[in-house]
Amino acid sequence: MKQDLTIPQGALDGIEAFLRVAERRSFSAAAADLGVSPSAISQTVKALEARVGAPLFMRTTRSVGLTQAGEMFLERAAPAYSGLADAYEAARNLGNRPAGRLRINLMRGAVQPLFEPIIAGFCETYPEIELEIFAEDALADLSAGGFDAGGRMGEALDADMIAVRLTGSFRFVVAAAPAYLDKYGRPETPEDLRDHRCVRFRLASGALMPWTFERGNRDFDVAVTGPIIVNDWIAALVAMRAGIAMGMMAEPMATAMVESGALELVLTDHAASTSGLFLYYPGRKQVMPKLRAFIDYVRDNLPDDLTG
């Protein structure tokens, strides 16, 4: 028996609005993202809920949350919509022309060192690509979020991802403003940090980032304390440059500030290394011309001190 696979007219209306509200947990923020009014988003979602036959959001004056039906709808709709978007994109790019919106999910600390050297040249070289950078530290579900690729350190990636190396390995170093070192002194060993003021970084998981060092062939952590805890690298740098505390950061982030004299490195003989930054995407995902163009451009144009 022939199966009827015809999609009812209008069945897909409102899906993009629903997904954006679910991601942002805000009707006004979703409206701003999509370039429409909040009332238009609200009416679109209400029409979708009417077709579904159940409320998808719990709305209060202060927050927007998903109902159980909304959670179930999101779980199935997000990957399906992403696949449909990929189908449209594949057809649009059949002529092998790098064009369209390219959404990259990147860890916050990598935005400046990775994009500052290449952003102007890339946008000039590929004027038909609309580059969207979404910065967050949690490891993103690329399909659910509608991202073409993500950028993370190699240790964080799942085995089923295609990973393309963007940088060489680099170290995590301890840095402080000259004013801090003048006032509190310079640590001679990692263990000395227990008596210093340190900026601690709150990871997306809720845990504090460990301060890891190398001695010989082994890695070890030092428990540090201090007056500041942040979840954003810009905030950490503000505290460090103000001389309030010292911090641990990726060495490529520190390079320019060390060269300018704003920061000084300490304990470099014990700095631990990471595998480096990789661009990753699902193994089942076709590499669109826009993503291939981005990968090739970044690898060809990053400075030698990043690519190793």
Short mmCIF file of C-alpha atoms in Angstrom, two decimals:
data_model
loop_
_atom_site.label_atom_id
_atom_site.label_comp_id
_atom_site.label_asym_id
_atom_site.label_seq_id
_atom_site.Cartn_x
_atom_site.Cartn_y
_atom_site.Cartn_z
CA MET A 1 0.00 0.00 0.00
CA LYS A 2 1.35 3.39 -0.96
CA GLN A 3 2.05 5.54 2.07
CA ASP A 4 0.81 9.14 1.95
CA LEU A 5 3.83 11.29 2.90
CA THR A 6 2.28 14.64 1.98
CA ILE A 7 2.93 17.25 4.68
CA PRO A 8 -0.26 19.22 5.47
CA GLN A 9 -0.17 22.80 4.27
CA GLY A 10 1.19 25.12 6.97
CA ALA A 11 2.44 22.25 9.17
CA LEU A 12 5.92 23.81 9.36
CA ASP A 13 4.70 27.33 10.10
CA GLY A 14 6.02 28.64 13.40
CA ILE A 15 8.72 25.99 13.92
CA GLU A 16 11.61 28.43 13.61
CA ALA A 17 9.91 30.85 16.01
CA PHE A 18 9.28 28.03 18.49
CA LEU A 19 12.89 26.83 18.35
CA ARG A 20 14.28 30.33 18.82
CA VAL A 21 12.03 31.05 21.83
CA ALA A 22 12.98 27.66 23.32
CA GLU A 23 16.68 28.47 22.86
CA ARG A 24 16.52 32.03 24.20
CA ARG A 25 13.79 31.46 26.83
CA SER A 26 12.45 34.85 25.81
CA PHE A 27 9.87 35.98 23.27
CA SER A 28 11.44 39.45 22.95
CA ALA A 29 14.97 38.07 22.45
CA ALA A 30 13.69 35.59 19.86
CA ALA A 31 11.87 38.40 18.08
CA ALA A 32 15.07 40.48 17.97
CA ASP A 33 17.01 37.51 16.57
CA LEU A 34 14.46 36.95 13.80
CA GLY A 35 13.87 40.63 13.05
CA VAL A 36 10.16 40.69 13.89
CA SER A 37 8.04 42.14 16.69
CA PRO A 38 7.45 40.28 19.98
CA SER A 39 3.72 40.28 19.26
CA ALA A 40 4.34 38.58 15.91
CA ILE A 41 6.40 35.88 17.63
CA SER A 42 3.67 35.43 20.26
CA GLN A 43 0.92 35.08 17.67
CA THR A 44 3.00 32.64 15.61
CA VAL A 45 3.66 30.44 18.65
CA LYS A 46 -0.01 30.59 19.70
CA ALA A 47 -1.03 29.42 16.23
CA LEU A 48 1.46 26.54 16.45
CA GLU A 49 0.15 25.56 19.89
CA ALA A 50 -3.38 25.57 18.50
CA ARG A 51 -2.34 23.19 15.71
CA VAL A 52 -0.44 20.96 18.15
CA GLY A 53 -3.34 20.96 20.56
CA ALA A 54 -1.29 21.62 23.68
CA PRO A 55 0.56 24.56 25.27
CA LEU A 56 4.30 24.45 24.50
CA PHE A 57 5.47 27.22 26.84
CA MET A 58 4.81 28.26 30.41
CA ARG A 59 4.78 32.08 30.46
CA THR A 60 5.11 34.33 33.48
CA THR A 61 5.97 37.99 33.74
CA ARG A 62 9.57 37.04 34.56
CA SER A 63 10.35 33.86 32.65
CA VAL A 64 9.49 31.54 29.79
CA GLY A 65 9.78 27.77 30.22
CA LEU A 66 8.84 24.68 28.25
CA THR A 67 5.88 22.50 29.19
CA GLN A 68 6.22 18.72 29.04
CA ALA A 69 4.65 18.86 25.58
CA GLY A 70 7.09 21.61 24.65
CA GLU A 71 10.07 19.54 25.79
CA MET A 72 8.87 16.58 23.73
CA PHE A 73 8.20 18.79 20.71
CA LEU A 74 11.65 20.41 20.99
CA GLU A 75 13.42 17.04 21.23
CA ARG A 76 11.96 15.94 17.90
CA ALA A 77 11.57 19.24 16.07
CA ALA A 78 15.10 20.63 16.55
CA PRO A 79 17.04 17.91 14.67
CA ALA A 80 14.29 17.61 12.05
CA TYR A 81 14.32 21.35 11.37
CA SER A 82 18.13 21.35 11.25
CA GLY A 83 18.01 18.56 8.68
CA LEU A 84 15.48 20.47 6.61
CA ALA A 85 17.65 23.59 6.78
CA ASP A 86 20.62 21.50 5.62
CA ALA A 87 18.53 20.22 2.69
CA TYR A 88 17.70 23.77 1.61
CA GLU A 89 21.33 24.78 2.05
CA ALA A 90 22.61 21.82 0.04
CA ALA A 91 20.29 22.71 -2.84
CA ARG A 92 21.27 26.39 -2.67
CA ASN A 93 24.95 25.51 -2.76
CA LEU A 94 24.70 22.88 -5.49
CA GLY A 95 26.82 25.10 -7.71
CA ASN A 96 29.67 24.87 -5.18
CA ARG A 97 29.42 28.58 -4.33
CA PRO A 98 30.35 29.56 -0.74
CA ALA A 99 27.28 31.51 0.35
CA GLY A 100 24.64 31.75 3.06
CA ARG A 101 24.75 32.00 6.84
CA LEU A 102 27.58 30.10 8.54
CA ARG A 103 26.93 29.55 12.26
CA ILE A 104 29.98 28.69 14.39
CA ASN A 105 29.67 27.83 18.10
CA LEU A 106 32.97 28.78 19.73
CA MET A 107 34.32 28.67 23.25
CA ARG A 108 34.54 32.24 24.57
CA GLY A 109 38.26 32.21 25.22
CA ALA A 110 39.03 31.37 21.58
CA VAL A 111 37.07 34.20 19.95
CA GLN A 112 39.75 36.89 20.13
CA PRO A 113 42.91 34.89 19.29
CA LEU A 114 41.19 32.90 16.52
CA PHE A 115 39.09 35.55 14.80
CA GLU A 116 41.00 38.78 15.23
CA PRO A 117 43.76 37.69 12.78
CA ILE A 118 41.39 36.45 10.06
CA ILE A 119 37.98 38.12 10.35
CA ALA A 120 38.54 41.10 8.03
CA GLY A 121 40.20 39.05 5.32
CA PHE A 122 37.59 36.28 5.43
CA CYS A 123 34.62 38.66 5.15
CA GLU A 124 36.29 40.45 2.25
CA THR A 125 37.17 37.21 0.47
CA TYR A 126 33.70 35.65 0.90
CA PRO A 127 31.18 38.52 0.79
CA GLU A 128 28.27 36.10 0.20
CA ILE A 129 28.85 34.29 3.52
CA GLU A 130 27.08 35.73 6.55
CA LEU A 131 29.26 34.65 9.46
CA GLU A 132 27.54 34.21 12.83
CA ILE A 133 29.73 33.57 15.89
CA PHE A 134 27.96 32.22 18.97
CA ALA A 135 30.28 32.27 21.98
CA GLU A 136 29.66 29.92 24.91
CA ASP A 137 31.75 27.55 26.97
CA ALA A 138 29.36 24.60 27.25
CA LEU A 139 29.89 21.88 24.65
CA ALA A 140 27.04 22.54 22.24
CA ASP A 141 24.69 20.10 20.53
CA LEU A 142 25.35 21.41 17.04
CA SER A 143 22.28 19.89 15.40
CA ALA A 144 19.85 21.05 18.10
CA GLY A 145 21.33 24.55 18.05
CA GLY A 146 21.38 24.84 14.28
CA PHE A 147 25.16 25.29 14.11
CA ASP A 148 27.34 24.33 11.15
CA ALA A 149 30.39 23.67 13.30
CA GLY A 150 31.91 24.28 16.71
CA GLY A 151 35.34 25.16 18.03
CA ARG A 152 36.70 23.48 21.15
CA MET A 153 39.91 22.00 22.52
CA GLY A 154 40.58 18.47 21.36
CA GLU A 155 40.16 16.91 24.79
CA ALA A 156 36.50 17.96 24.91
CA LEU A 157 35.34 16.41 21.63
CA ASP A 158 33.29 13.25 21.20
CA ALA A 159 34.75 10.43 19.14
CA ASP A 160 31.96 10.58 16.54
CA MET A 161 32.82 14.13 15.50
CA ILE A 162 34.93 15.09 12.50
CA ALA A 163 37.69 17.29 13.94
CA VAL A 164 39.89 19.64 11.93
CA ARG A 165 42.93 21.06 13.72
CA LEU A 166 43.02 24.85 13.70
CA THR A 167 45.90 25.58 16.06
CA GLY A 168 48.92 23.82 17.39
CA SER A 169 49.08 22.74 21.00
CA PHE A 170 49.42 25.61 23.45
CA ARG A 171 50.01 26.10 27.15
CA PHE A 172 47.88 27.40 29.98
CA VAL A 173 49.93 30.03 31.77
CA VAL A 174 49.63 32.05 34.96
CA ALA A 175 49.72 35.81 34.42
CA ALA A 176 49.50 38.89 36.62
CA ALA A 177 49.73 42.64 36.29
CA PRO A 178 53.06 44.23 37.32
CA ALA A 179 51.17 46.10 40.06
CA TYR A 180 50.03 42.80 41.58
CA LEU A 181 53.54 41.33 41.53
CA ASP A 182 54.98 44.49 43.06
CA LYS A 183 52.46 44.32 45.91
CA TYR A 184 52.19 40.58 46.59
CA GLY A 185 55.39 39.15 45.19
CA ARG A 186 56.13 36.53 42.55
CA PRO A 187 55.38 32.83 43.16
CA GLU A 188 58.40 30.59 42.70
CA THR A 189 56.58 27.24 42.64
CA PRO A 190 52.98 26.28 41.82
CA GLU A 191 52.44 25.45 45.49
CA ASP A 192 53.18 29.10 46.35
CA LEU A 193 49.86 30.02 44.70
CA ARG A 194 48.04 28.82 47.81
CA ASP A 195 49.22 32.05 49.45
CA HIS A 196 48.23 34.28 46.52
CA ARG A 197 45.05 35.95 45.31
CA CYS A 198 43.74 34.19 42.18
CA VAL A 199 40.88 34.75 39.74
CA ARG A 200 38.91 31.52 39.50
CA PHE A 201 36.84 30.59 36.46
CA ARG A 202 33.40 28.97 36.72
CA LEU A 203 32.90 26.43 33.94
CA ALA A 204 29.58 25.84 32.20
CA SER A 205 29.22 22.63 34.24
CA GLY A 206 29.25 24.68 37.44
CA ALA A 207 32.67 23.43 38.52
CA LEU A 208 35.64 25.73 38.99
CA MET A 209 38.39 25.35 36.38
CA PRO A 210 41.34 23.50 37.91
CA TRP A 211 44.75 25.10 37.91
CA THR A 212 46.85 22.33 36.38
CA PHE A 213 50.64 22.28 36.17
CA GLU A 214 53.39 19.98 34.93
CA ARG A 215 56.40 18.75 36.84
CA GLY A 216 58.54 16.18 35.14
CA ASN A 217 56.23 13.69 33.45
CA ARG A 218 53.19 14.26 35.64
CA ASP A 219 50.35 16.73 35.85
CA PHE A 220 49.02 17.99 39.16
CA ASP A 221 46.42 20.50 40.35
CA VAL A 222 46.85 23.29 42.88
CA ALA A 223 43.82 24.48 44.86
CA VAL A 224 43.77 28.28 44.69
CA THR A 225 41.64 30.92 46.37
CA GLY A 226 40.96 34.57 45.76
CA PRO A 227 38.48 37.44 45.83
CA ILE A 228 37.05 36.96 42.33
CA ILE A 229 35.12 34.18 40.56
CA VAL A 230 34.01 34.76 36.95
CA ASN A 231 32.46 32.82 34.10
CA ASP A 232 33.75 35.09 31.34
CA TRP A 233 37.32 35.66 30.19
CA ILE A 234 36.81 39.40 29.70
CA ALA A 235 35.82 39.71 33.36
CA ALA A 236 38.88 37.68 34.36
CA LEU A 237 41.14 39.98 32.35
CA VAL A 238 39.60 43.07 33.93
CA ALA A 239 40.45 41.75 37.41
CA MET A 240 43.95 40.71 36.36
CA ARG A 241 44.84 43.98 34.65
CA ALA A 242 43.51 45.90 37.65
CA GLY A 243 46.08 44.15 39.83
CA ILE A 244 43.44 42.49 42.03
CA ALA A 245 44.57 38.93 41.43
CA MET A 246 46.53 36.68 39.10
CA GLY A 247 44.86 34.33 36.65
CA MET A 248 45.37 31.27 34.47
CA MET A 249 44.66 31.58 30.75
CA ALA A 250 45.52 30.15 27.35
CA GLU A 251 48.90 31.52 26.28
CA PRO A 252 47.64 32.83 22.88
CA MET A 253 45.19 35.05 24.79
CA ALA A 254 47.99 36.45 26.93
CA THR A 255 50.56 37.14 24.21
CA ALA A 256 49.53 40.65 23.20
CA MET A 257 49.07 41.81 26.80
CA VAL A 258 52.45 40.43 27.80
CA GLU A 259 54.09 42.19 24.84
CA SER A 260 52.41 45.47 25.81
CA GLY A 261 53.53 45.14 29.45
CA ALA A 262 49.99 44.91 30.83
CA LEU A 263 50.65 41.39 32.15
CA GLU A 264 53.65 39.28 33.11
CA LEU A 265 53.90 35.50 33.04
CA VAL A 266 54.99 33.48 36.05
CA LEU A 267 55.70 29.78 36.61
CA THR A 268 56.19 29.19 32.88
CA ASP A 269 58.45 26.18 33.57
CA HIS A 270 55.44 24.38 35.00
CA ALA A 271 52.81 25.45 32.43
CA ALA A 272 50.60 22.55 31.29
CA SER A 273 49.78 22.04 27.62
CA THR A 274 46.54 21.29 25.78
CA SER A 275 46.11 19.56 22.44
CA GLY A 276 44.99 22.78 20.76
CA LEU A 277 41.83 24.13 19.16
CA PHE A 278 39.80 22.08 16.67
CA LEU A 279 36.83 22.88 14.47
CA TYR A 280 34.35 20.01 14.69
CA TYR A 281 31.12 18.93 13.04
CA PRO A 282 29.03 15.72 12.97
CA GLY A 283 30.49 12.92 10.90
CA ARG A 284 27.21 12.49 9.06
CA LYS A 285 27.05 16.15 8.04
CA GLN A 286 27.87 17.07 4.46
CA VAL A 287 30.58 19.73 4.36
CA MET A 288 28.93 22.66 2.62
CA PRO A 289 31.04 24.99 0.46
CA LYS A 290 30.65 27.79 3.02
CA LEU A 291 32.10 25.60 5.80
CA ARG A 292 34.88 24.24 3.58
CA ALA A 293 35.79 27.81 2.62
CA PHE A 294 35.94 28.79 6.29
CA ILE A 295 38.08 25.80 7.28
CA ASP A 296 40.55 26.37 4.46
CA TYR A 297 40.79 30.12 5.04
CA VAL A 298 41.38 29.82 8.78
CA ARG A 299 44.05 27.14 8.38
CA ASP A 300 45.85 29.12 5.68
CA ASN A 301 45.74 32.52 7.40
CA LEU A 302 46.19 32.00 11.13
CA PRO A 303 49.55 33.31 12.38
CA ASP A 304 52.39 30.82 12.72
CA ASP A 305 52.47 31.21 16.51
CA LEU A 306 48.93 29.75 16.66
CA THR A 307 49.23 26.98 14.08
CA GLY A 308 52.46 25.69 15.54
#
